[in-house]
PDB file of N, CA and C in Angstrom:
ATOM      1  N   MET K   1       8.919  -9.972 -16.044  1.00  0.00           N
ATOM      2  CA  MET K   1       8.634  -8.767 -16.799  1.00  0.00           C
ATOM      3  C   MET K   1       7.267  -8.230 -16.379  1.00  0.00           C
ATOM      4  N   GLN K   2       7.174  -6.940 -16.180  1.00  0.00           N
ATOM      5  CA  GLN K   2       5.919  -6.300 -15.784  1.00  0.00           C
ATOM      6  C   GLN K   2       4.892  -6.383 -16.907  1.00  0.00           C
ATOM      7  N   ASP K   3       3.615  -6.457 -16.524  1.00  0.00           N
ATOM      8  CA  ASP K   3       2.522  -6.457 -17.484  1.00  0.00           C
ATOM      9  C   ASP K   3       1.901  -5.063 -17.495  1.00  0.00           C
ATOM     10  N   PHE K   4       2.167  -4.303 -18.570  1.00  0.00           N
ATOM     11  CA  PHE K   4       1.691  -2.935 -18.679  1.00  0.00           C
ATOM     12  C   PHE K   4       0.610  -2.827 -19.749  1.00  0.00           C
ATOM     13  N   LYS K   5      -0.326  -3.781 -19.790  1.00  0.00           N
ATOM     14  CA  LYS K   5      -1.339  -3.793 -20.840  1.00  0.00           C
ATOM     15  C   LYS K   5      -2.526  -2.890 -20.540  1.00  0.00           C
ATOM     16  N   ASN K   6      -2.603  -2.353 -19.354  1.00  0.00           N
ATOM     17  CA  ASN K   6      -3.667  -1.435 -18.987  1.00  0.00           C
ATOM     18  C   ASN K   6      -3.615  -0.217 -19.918  1.00  0.00           C
ATOM     19  N   GLU K   7      -4.753   0.143 -20.504  1.00  0.00           N
ATOM     20  CA  GLU K   7      -4.820   1.281 -21.439  1.00  0.00           C
ATOM     21  C   GLU K   7      -4.274   2.558 -20.824  1.00  0.00           C
ATOM     22  N   GLN K   8      -4.558   2.802 -19.555  1.00  0.00           N
ATOM     23  CA  GLN K   8      -4.103   4.016 -18.903  1.00  0.00           C
ATOM     24  C   GLN K   8      -2.604   3.993 -18.644  1.00  0.00           C
ATOM     25  N   ALA K   9      -1.989   2.832 -18.769  1.00  0.00           N
ATOM     26  CA  ALA K   9      -0.565   2.694 -18.501  1.00  0.00           C
ATOM     27  C   ALA K   9       0.285   2.827 -19.769  1.00  0.00           C
ATOM     28  N   ARG K  10      -0.322   3.232 -20.867  1.00  0.00           N
ATOM     29  CA  ARG K  10       0.440   3.382 -22.104  1.00  0.00           C
ATOM     30  C   ARG K  10       1.377   4.579 -22.020  1.00  0.00           C
ATOM     31  N   LEU K  11       2.572   4.380 -22.539  1.00  0.00           N
ATOM     32  CA  LEU K  11       3.569   5.446 -22.550  1.00  0.00           C
ATOM     33  C   LEU K  11       3.779   5.935 -23.969  1.00  0.00           C
ATOM     34  N   ASP K  12       4.007   7.229 -24.109  1.00  0.00           N
ATOM     35  CA  ASP K  12       4.330   7.754 -25.430  1.00  0.00           C
ATOM     36  C   ASP K  12       5.849   7.922 -25.525  1.00  0.00           C
ATOM     37  N   TRP K  13       6.312   8.342 -26.696  1.00  0.00           N
ATOM     38  CA  TRP K  13       7.752   8.455 -26.925  1.00  0.00           C
ATOM     39  C   TRP K  13       8.399   9.438 -25.956  1.00  0.00           C
ATOM     40  N   ASP K  14       7.728  10.536 -25.636  1.00  0.00           N
ATOM     41  CA  ASP K  14       8.288  11.500 -24.683  1.00  0.00           C
ATOM     42  C   ASP K  14       8.497  10.863 -23.307  1.00  0.00           C
ATOM     43  N   ASP K  15       7.548  10.039 -22.876  1.00  0.00           N
ATOM     44  CA  ASP K  15       7.708   9.324 -21.607  1.00  0.00           C
ATOM     45  C   ASP K  15       8.934   8.416 -21.659  1.00  0.00           C
ATOM     46  N   LEU K  16       9.066   7.685 -22.746  1.00  0.00           N
ATOM     47  CA  LEU K  16      10.196   6.760 -22.896  1.00  0.00           C
ATOM     48  C   LEU K  16      11.523   7.501 -22.940  1.00  0.00           C
ATOM     49  N   ARG K  17      11.560   8.647 -23.622  1.00  0.00           N
ATOM     50  CA  ARG K  17      12.788   9.452 -23.686  1.00  0.00           C
ATOM     51  C   ARG K  17      13.217   9.917 -22.299  1.00  0.00           C
ATOM     52  N   ILE K  18      12.234  10.285 -21.478  1.00  0.00           N
ATOM     53  CA  ILE K  18      12.547  10.725 -20.116  1.00  0.00           C
ATOM     54  C   ILE K  18      13.108   9.562 -19.299  1.00  0.00           C
ATOM     55  N   ILE K  19      12.474   8.410 -19.382  1.00  0.00           N
ATOM     56  CA  ILE K  19      12.963   7.241 -18.653  1.00  0.00           C
ATOM     57  C   ILE K  19      14.381   6.892 -19.097  1.00  0.00           C
ATOM     58  N   LEU K  20      14.620   6.905 -20.401  1.00  0.00           N
ATOM     59  CA  LEU K  20      15.967   6.612 -20.916  1.00  0.00           C
ATOM     60  C   LEU K  20      16.990   7.616 -20.419  1.00  0.00           C
ATOM     61  N   ALA K  21      16.651   8.892 -20.474  1.00  0.00           N
ATOM     62  CA  ALA K  21      17.596   9.936 -20.071  1.00  0.00           C
ATOM     63  C   ALA K  21      17.944   9.831 -18.590  1.00  0.00           C
ATOM     64  N   VAL K  22      16.958   9.599 -17.748  1.00  0.00           N
ATOM     65  CA  VAL K  22      17.231   9.463 -16.307  1.00  0.00           C
ATOM     66  C   VAL K  22      18.059   8.206 -16.058  1.00  0.00           C
ATOM     67  N   ALA K  23      17.734   7.124 -16.734  1.00  0.00           N
ATOM     68  CA  ALA K  23      18.493   5.879 -16.557  1.00  0.00           C
ATOM     69  C   ALA K  23      19.938   6.038 -17.019  1.00  0.00           C
ATOM     70  N   ARG K  24      20.124   6.700 -18.137  1.00  0.00           N
ATOM     71  CA  ARG K  24      21.480   6.857 -18.689  1.00  0.00           C
ATOM     72  C   ARG K  24      22.343   7.798 -17.857  1.00  0.00           C
ATOM     73  N   THR K  25      21.740   8.839 -17.331  1.00  0.00           N
ATOM     74  CA  THR K  25      22.520   9.840 -16.602  1.00  0.00           C
ATOM     75  C   THR K  25      22.527   9.612 -15.096  1.00  0.00           C
ATOM     76  N   GLY K  26      21.482   8.946 -14.581  1.00  0.00           N
ATOM     77  CA  GLY K  26      21.378   8.740 -13.144  1.00  0.00           C
ATOM     78  C   GLY K  26      21.033  10.012 -12.382  1.00  0.00           C
ATOM     79  N   SER K  27      20.612  11.032 -13.125  1.00  0.00           N
ATOM     80  CA  SER K  27      20.381  12.338 -12.520  1.00  0.00           C
ATOM     81  C   SER K  27      19.238  13.067 -13.216  1.00  0.00           C
ATOM     82  N   LEU K  28      18.383  13.687 -12.430  1.00  0.00           N
ATOM     83  CA  LEU K  28      17.320  14.490 -13.027  1.00  0.00           C
ATOM     84  C   LEU K  28      17.894  15.732 -13.706  1.00  0.00           C
ATOM     85  N   ASN K  29      18.901  16.346 -13.081  1.00  0.00           N
ATOM     86  CA  ASN K  29      19.523  17.532 -13.686  1.00  0.00           C
ATOM     87  C   ASN K  29      20.152  17.202 -15.035  1.00  0.00           C
ATOM     88  N   GLN K  30      20.912  16.128 -15.087  1.00  0.00           N
ATOM     89  CA  GLN K  30      21.583  15.743 -16.328  1.00  0.00           C
ATOM     90  C   GLN K  30      20.582  15.292 -17.389  1.00  0.00           C
ATOM     91  N   ALA K  31      19.534  14.602 -16.962  1.00  0.00           N
ATOM     92  CA  ALA K  31      18.484  14.198 -17.900  1.00  0.00           C
ATOM     93  C   ALA K  31      17.802  15.432 -18.476  1.00  0.00           C
ATOM     94  N   ALA K  32      17.542  16.418 -17.617  1.00  0.00           N
ATOM     95  CA  ALA K  32      16.919  17.669 -18.074  1.00  0.00           C
ATOM     96  C   ALA K  32      17.808  18.369 -19.093  1.00  0.00           C
ATOM     97  N   LEU K  33      19.096  18.432 -18.825  1.00  0.00           N
ATOM     98  CA  LEU K  33      20.024  19.055 -19.773  1.00  0.00           C
ATOM     99  C   LEU K  33      20.032  18.309 -21.105  1.00  0.00           C
ATOM    100  N   ALA K  34      20.070  17.004 -21.044  1.00  0.00           N
ATOM    101  CA  ALA K  34      20.104  16.183 -22.261  1.00  0.00           C
ATOM    102  C   ALA K  34      18.834  16.366 -23.098  1.00  0.00           C
ATOM    103  N   LEU K  35      17.717  16.623 -22.420  1.00  0.00           N
ATOM    104  CA  LEU K  35      16.436  16.741 -23.120  1.00  0.00           C
ATOM    105  C   LEU K  35      16.028  18.190 -23.372  1.00  0.00           C
ATOM    106  N   GLY K  36      16.850  19.129 -22.942  1.00  0.00           N
ATOM    107  CA  GLY K  36      16.504  20.538 -23.118  1.00  0.00           C
ATOM    108  C   GLY K  36      15.314  20.939 -22.262  1.00  0.00           C
ATOM    109  N   SER K  37      15.277  20.401 -21.051  1.00  0.00           N
ATOM    110  CA  SER K  37      14.155  20.654 -20.150  1.00  0.00           C
ATOM    111  C   SER K  37      14.697  21.169 -18.831  1.00  0.00           C
ATOM    112  N   SER K  38      13.892  21.083 -17.784  1.00  0.00           N
ATOM    113  CA  SER K  38      14.313  21.533 -16.459  1.00  0.00           C
ATOM    114  C   SER K  38      14.157  20.405 -15.440  1.00  0.00           C
ATOM    115  N   HIS K  39      14.906  20.522 -14.351  1.00  0.00           N
ATOM    116  CA  HIS K  39      14.833  19.542 -13.274  1.00  0.00           C
ATOM    117  C   HIS K  39      13.398  19.367 -12.770  1.00  0.00           C
ATOM    118  N   PRO K  40      12.681  20.467 -12.466  1.00  0.00           N
ATOM    119  CA  PRO K  40      11.304  20.280 -11.966  1.00  0.00           C
ATOM    120  C   PRO K  40      10.395  19.555 -12.963  1.00  0.00           C
ATOM    121  N   THR K  41      10.574  19.831 -14.250  1.00  0.00           N
ATOM    122  CA  THR K  41       9.742  19.172 -15.262  1.00  0.00           C
ATOM    123  C   THR K  41      10.033  17.682 -15.316  1.00  0.00           C
ATOM    124  N   ILE K  42      11.299  17.314 -15.315  1.00  0.00           N
ATOM    125  CA  ILE K  42      11.667  15.895 -15.353  1.00  0.00           C
ATOM    126  C   ILE K  42      11.193  15.199 -14.086  1.00  0.00           C
ATOM    127  N   PHE K  43      11.359  15.838 -12.936  1.00  0.00           N
ATOM    128  CA  PHE K  43      10.884  15.270 -11.674  1.00  0.00           C
ATOM    129  C   PHE K  43       9.376  15.009 -11.746  1.00  0.00           C
ATOM    130  N   ARG K  44       8.637  16.001 -12.196  1.00  0.00           N
ATOM    131  CA  ARG K  44       7.176  15.881 -12.298  1.00  0.00           C
ATOM    132  C   ARG K  44       6.777  14.785 -13.279  1.00  0.00           C
ATOM    133  N   ARG K  45       7.466  14.727 -14.417  1.00  0.00           N
ATOM    134  CA  ARG K  45       7.128  13.710 -15.426  1.00  0.00           C
ATOM    135  C   ARG K  45       7.423  12.301 -14.928  1.00  0.00           C
ATOM    136  N   VAL K  46       8.541  12.107 -14.248  1.00  0.00           N
ATOM    137  CA  VAL K  46       8.864  10.780 -13.692  1.00  0.00           C
ATOM    138  C   VAL K  46       7.788  10.372 -12.700  1.00  0.00           C
ATOM    139  N   ARG K  47       7.401  11.286 -11.821  1.00  0.00           N
ATOM    140  CA  ARG K  47       6.347  10.994 -10.837  1.00  0.00           C
ATOM    141  C   ARG K  47       5.027  10.640 -11.529  1.00  0.00           C
ATOM    142  N   THR K  48       4.689  11.389 -12.573  1.00  0.00           N
ATOM    143  CA  THR K  48       3.447  11.137 -13.310  1.00  0.00           C
ATOM    144  C   THR K  48       3.468   9.773 -13.987  1.00  0.00           C
ATOM    145  N   ILE K  49       4.602   9.425 -14.592  1.00  0.00           N
ATOM    146  CA  ILE K  49       4.744   8.129 -15.260  1.00  0.00           C
ATOM    147  C   ILE K  49       4.633   7.005 -14.233  1.00  0.00           C
ATOM    148  N   GLU K  50       5.311   7.170 -13.094  1.00  0.00           N
ATOM    149  CA  GLU K  50       5.242   6.146 -12.042  1.00  0.00           C
ATOM    150  C   GLU K  50       3.812   5.985 -11.535  1.00  0.00           C
ATOM    151  N   LYS K  51       3.105   7.078 -11.394  1.00  0.00           N
ATOM    152  CA  LYS K  51       1.713   7.013 -10.945  1.00  0.00           C
ATOM    153  C   LYS K  51       0.844   6.312 -11.992  1.00  0.00           C
ATOM    154  N   LYS K  52       1.076   6.646 -13.259  1.00  0.00           N
ATOM    155  CA  LYS K  52       0.315   6.036 -14.351  1.00  0.00           C
ATOM    156  C   LYS K  52       0.515   4.523 -14.383  1.00  0.00           C
ATOM    157  N   LEU K  53       1.746   4.089 -14.160  1.00  0.00           N
ATOM    158  CA  LEU K  53       2.075   2.662 -14.200  1.00  0.00           C
ATOM    159  C   LEU K  53       1.866   1.957 -12.859  1.00  0.00           C
ATOM    160  N   ALA K  54       1.692   2.748 -11.804  1.00  0.00           N
ATOM    161  CA  ALA K  54       1.551   2.219 -10.444  1.00  0.00           C
ATOM    162  C   ALA K  54       2.758   1.379 -10.039  1.00  0.00           C
ATOM    163  N   VAL K  55       3.936   1.892 -10.393  1.00  0.00           N
ATOM    164  CA  VAL K  55       5.173   1.190 -10.058  1.00  0.00           C
ATOM    165  C   VAL K  55       6.314   2.217  -9.975  1.00  0.00           C
ATOM    166  N   ALA K  56       7.245   1.973  -9.059  1.00  0.00           N
ATOM    167  CA  ALA K  56       8.427   2.822  -8.967  1.00  0.00           C
ATOM    168  C   ALA K  56       9.381   2.461 -10.100  1.00  0.00           C
ATOM    169  N   LEU K  57       9.874   3.466 -10.799  1.00  0.00           N
ATOM    170  CA  LEU K  57      10.800   3.227 -11.903  1.00  0.00           C
ATOM    171  C   LEU K  57      12.256   3.389 -11.490  1.00  0.00           C
ATOM    172  N   PHE K  58      12.488   4.183 -10.461  1.00  0.00           N
ATOM    173  CA  PHE K  58      13.853   4.447 -10.021  1.00  0.00           C
ATOM    174  C   PHE K  58      13.950   4.398  -8.506  1.00  0.00           C
ATOM    175  N   GLU K  59      15.078   3.868  -8.049  1.00  0.00           N
ATOM    176  CA  GLU K  59      15.418   3.973  -6.635  1.00  0.00           C
ATOM    177  C   GLU K  59      16.234   5.237  -6.504  1.00  0.00           C
ATOM    178  N   ARG K  60      15.848   6.072  -5.567  1.00  0.00           N
ATOM    179  CA  ARG K  60      16.571   7.314  -5.345  1.00  0.00           C
ATOM    180  C   ARG K  60      17.656   7.054  -4.315  1.00  0.00           C
ATOM    181  N   LYS K  61      18.899   7.046  -4.778  1.00  0.00           N
ATOM    182  CA  LYS K  61      20.032   6.770  -3.901  1.00  0.00           C
ATOM    183  C   LYS K  61      20.940   7.988  -3.869  1.00  0.00           C
ATOM    184  N   ARG K  62      21.832   7.996  -2.908  1.00  0.00           N
ATOM    185  CA  ARG K  62      22.795   9.086  -2.809  1.00  0.00           C
ATOM    186  C   ARG K  62      23.617   9.238  -4.091  1.00  0.00           C
ATOM    187  N   SER K  63      23.897   8.116  -4.714  1.00  0.00           N
ATOM    188  CA  SER K  63      24.712   8.118  -5.936  1.00  0.00           C
ATOM    189  C   SER K  63      23.913   8.516  -7.169  1.00  0.00           C
ATOM    190  N   GLY K  64      22.580   8.590  -7.033  1.00  0.00           N
ATOM    191  CA  GLY K  64      21.754   8.978  -8.165  1.00  0.00           C
ATOM    192  C   GLY K  64      20.537   8.087  -8.313  1.00  0.00           C
ATOM    193  N   TYR K  65      19.886   8.245  -9.429  1.00  0.00           N
ATOM    194  CA  TYR K  65      18.683   7.480  -9.730  1.00  0.00           C
ATOM    195  C   TYR K  65      19.081   6.152 -10.377  1.00  0.00           C
ATOM    196  N   VAL K  66      18.634   5.055  -9.786  1.00  0.00           N
ATOM    197  CA  VAL K  66      18.962   3.716 -10.267  1.00  0.00           C
ATOM    198  C   VAL K  66      17.667   3.047 -10.741  1.00  0.00           C
ATOM    199  N   PRO K  67      17.640   2.539 -11.986  1.00  0.00           N
ATOM    200  CA  PRO K  67      16.413   1.907 -12.487  1.00  0.00           C
ATOM    201  C   PRO K  67      16.018   0.674 -11.678  1.00  0.00           C
ATOM    202  N   THR K  68      14.722   0.538 -11.442  1.00  0.00           N
ATOM    203  CA  THR K  68      14.188  -0.669 -10.813  1.00  0.00           C
ATOM    204  C   THR K  68      14.041  -1.743 -11.894  1.00  0.00           C
ATOM    205  N   ALA K  69      13.616  -2.930 -11.497  1.00  0.00           N
ATOM    206  CA  ALA K  69      13.390  -4.007 -12.468  1.00  0.00           C
ATOM    207  C   ALA K  69      12.319  -3.594 -13.480  1.00  0.00           C
ATOM    208  N   ALA K  70      11.279  -2.916 -13.007  1.00  0.00           N
ATOM    209  CA  ALA K  70      10.214  -2.464 -13.919  1.00  0.00           C
ATOM    210  C   ALA K  70      10.773  -1.485 -14.949  1.00  0.00           C
ATOM    211  N   ALA K  71      11.600  -0.570 -14.496  1.00  0.00           N
ATOM    212  CA  ALA K  71      12.201   0.398 -15.427  1.00  0.00           C
ATOM    213  C   ALA K  71      13.117  -0.315 -16.412  1.00  0.00           C
ATOM    214  N   SER K  72      13.837  -1.313 -15.949  1.00  0.00           N
ATOM    215  CA  SER K  72      14.750  -2.043 -16.834  1.00  0.00           C
ATOM    216  C   SER K  72      13.996  -2.689 -17.989  1.00  0.00           C
ATOM    217  N   ASP K  73      12.812  -3.225 -17.713  1.00  0.00           N
ATOM    218  CA  ASP K  73      11.980  -3.803 -18.773  1.00  0.00           C
ATOM    219  C   ASP K  73      11.587  -2.737 -19.787  1.00  0.00           C
ATOM    220  N   ILE K  74      11.188  -1.578 -19.288  1.00  0.00           N
ATOM    221  CA  ILE K  74      10.777  -0.477 -20.163  1.00  0.00           C
ATOM    222  C   ILE K  74      11.963   0.045 -20.959  1.00  0.00           C
ATOM    223  N   ILE K  75      13.104   0.131 -20.326  1.00  0.00           N
ATOM    224  CA  ILE K  75      14.312   0.650 -20.979  1.00  0.00           C
ATOM    225  C   ILE K  75      14.700  -0.220 -22.168  1.00  0.00           C
ATOM    226  N   VAL K  76      14.600  -1.533 -22.032  1.00  0.00           N
ATOM    227  CA  VAL K  76      14.926  -2.437 -23.142  1.00  0.00           C
ATOM    228  C   VAL K  76      14.057  -2.118 -24.355  1.00  0.00           C
ATOM    229  N   VAL K  77      12.767  -1.978 -24.123  1.00  0.00           N
ATOM    230  CA  VAL K  77      11.838  -1.674 -25.221  1.00  0.00           C
ATOM    231  C   VAL K  77      12.116  -0.278 -25.780  1.00  0.00           C
ATOM    232  N   ALA K  78      12.349   0.685 -24.894  1.00  0.00           N
ATOM    233  CA  ALA K  78      12.624   2.059 -25.339  1.00  0.00           C
ATOM    234  C   ALA K  78      13.885   2.127 -26.198  1.00  0.00           C
ATOM    235  N   GLN K  79      14.904   1.372 -25.819  1.00  0.00           N
ATOM    236  CA  GLN K  79      16.144   1.345 -26.616  1.00  0.00           C
ATOM    237  C   GLN K  79      15.895   0.744 -27.991  1.00  0.00           C
ATOM    238  N   GLN K  80      15.051  -0.273 -28.055  1.00  0.00           N
ATOM    239  CA  GLN K  80      14.723  -0.878 -29.348  1.00  0.00           C
ATOM    240  C   GLN K  80      13.970   0.121 -30.229  1.00  0.00           C
ATOM    241  N   ILE K  81      13.052   0.850 -29.638  1.00  0.00           N
ATOM    242  CA  ILE K  81      12.312   1.870 -30.393  1.00  0.00           C
ATOM    243  C   ILE K  81      13.267   2.966 -30.853  1.00  0.00           C
ATOM    244  N   GLU K  82      14.155   3.386 -29.971  1.00  0.00           N
ATOM    245  CA  GLU K  82      15.140   4.416 -30.304  1.00  0.00           C
ATOM    246  C   GLU K  82      16.022   3.967 -31.474  1.00  0.00           C
ATOM    247  N   GLN K  83      16.465   2.725 -31.451  1.00  0.00           N
ATOM    248  CA  GLN K  83      17.290   2.194 -32.537  1.00  0.00           C
ATOM    249  C   GLN K  83      16.512   2.149 -33.840  1.00  0.00           C
ATOM    250  N   ALA K  84      15.247   1.741 -33.772  1.00  0.00           N
ATOM    251  CA  ALA K  84      14.414   1.692 -34.976  1.00  0.00           C
ATOM    252  C   ALA K  84      14.187   3.085 -35.541  1.00  0.00           C
ATOM    253  N   LYS K  85      13.975   4.055 -34.659  1.00  0.00           N
ATOM    254  CA  LYS K  85      13.777   5.434 -35.110  1.00  0.00           C
ATOM    255  C   LYS K  85      15.059   5.965 -35.767  1.00  0.00           C
ATOM    256  N   THR K  86      16.197   5.644 -35.189  1.00  0.00           N
ATOM    257  CA  THR K  86      17.485   6.077 -35.746  1.00  0.00           C
ATOM    258  C   THR K  86      17.723   5.415 -37.100  1.00  0.00           C
ATOM    259  N   TRP K  87      17.426   4.130 -37.191  1.00  0.00           N
ATOM    260  CA  TRP K  87      17.587   3.398 -38.455  1.00  0.00           C
ATOM    261  C   TRP K  87      16.681   3.992 -39.524  1.00  0.00           C
ATOM    262  N   LYS K  88      15.424   4.252 -39.162  1.00  0.00           N
ATOM    263  CA  LYS K  88      14.464   4.807 -40.113  1.00  0.00           C
ATOM    264  C   LYS K  88      14.912   6.186 -40.582  1.00  0.00           C
ATOM    265  N   LYS K  89      15.392   7.012 -39.674  1.00  0.00           N
ATOM    266  CA  LYS K  89      15.861   8.354 -40.031  1.00  0.00           C
ATOM    267  C   LYS K  89      17.049   8.256 -40.993  1.00  0.00           C
ATOM    268  N   GLY K  90      17.975   7.351 -40.700  1.00  0.00           N
ATOM    269  CA  GLY K  90      19.136   7.158 -41.566  1.00  0.00           C
ATOM    270  C   GLY K  90      18.739   6.663 -42.953  1.00  0.00           C
ATOM    271  N   LEU K  91      17.781   5.762 -42.986  1.00  0.00           N
ATOM    272  CA  LEU K  91      17.298   5.234 -44.252  1.00  0.00           C
ATOM    273  C   LEU K  91      16.648   6.334 -45.087  1.00  0.00           C
ATOM    274  N   LEU K  92      15.829   7.156 -44.472  1.00  0.00           N
ATOM    275  CA  LEU K  92      15.179   8.251 -45.165  1.00  0.00           C
ATOM    276  C   LEU K  92      16.198   9.267 -45.686  1.00  0.00           C
ATOM    277  N   GLN K  93      17.215   9.537 -44.894  1.00  0.00           N
ATOM    278  CA  GLN K  93      18.252  10.470 -45.326  1.00  0.00           C
ATOM    279  C   GLN K  93      18.994   9.933 -46.539  1.00  0.00           C
ATOM    280  N   GLN K  94      19.261   8.641 -46.561  1.00  0.00           N
ATOM    281  CA  GLN K  94      19.936   8.025 -47.709  1.00  0.00           C
ATOM    282  C   GLN K  94      19.082   8.087 -48.966  1.00  0.00           C
ATOM    283  N   MET K  95      17.773   7.948 -48.790  1.00  0.00           N
ATOM    284  CA  MET K  95      16.870   7.944 -49.926  1.00  0.00           C
ATOM    285  C   MET K  95      16.757   9.315 -50.581  1.00  0.00           C
ATOM    286  N   PHE K  96      16.928  10.369 -49.788  1.00  0.00           N
ATOM    287  CA  PHE K  96      16.709  11.713 -50.295  1.00  0.00           C
ATOM    288  C   PHE K  96      17.962  12.563 -50.370  1.00  0.00           C
ATOM    289  N   VAL K  97      19.108  11.907 -50.439  1.00  0.00           N
ATOM    290  CA  VAL K  97      20.375  12.632 -50.568  1.00  0.00           C
ATOM    291  C   VAL K  97      20.807  12.636 -52.007  1.00  0.00           C
TER     292      VAL K  97
END
């Protein structure tokens, strides 16, 4: 598992959402559509995140974007955060219905 404890390597939720979307779709275009963004923006953000972490997150193949081992570690954590956010939202909705 990668060690991303460097302060400058911290990712916010928007960064994690982009990584998840690219991993799930295998495509910058499809990730952009899923996030309501554009291909150039997603491309730029992926590059910025990779530079921040000093690691490649995706292998660019003919078949699409494939997560590297480093991205896979991040994706696991991002999915857990996503599930917690969904659970919290559902709980709040139940409380105020």
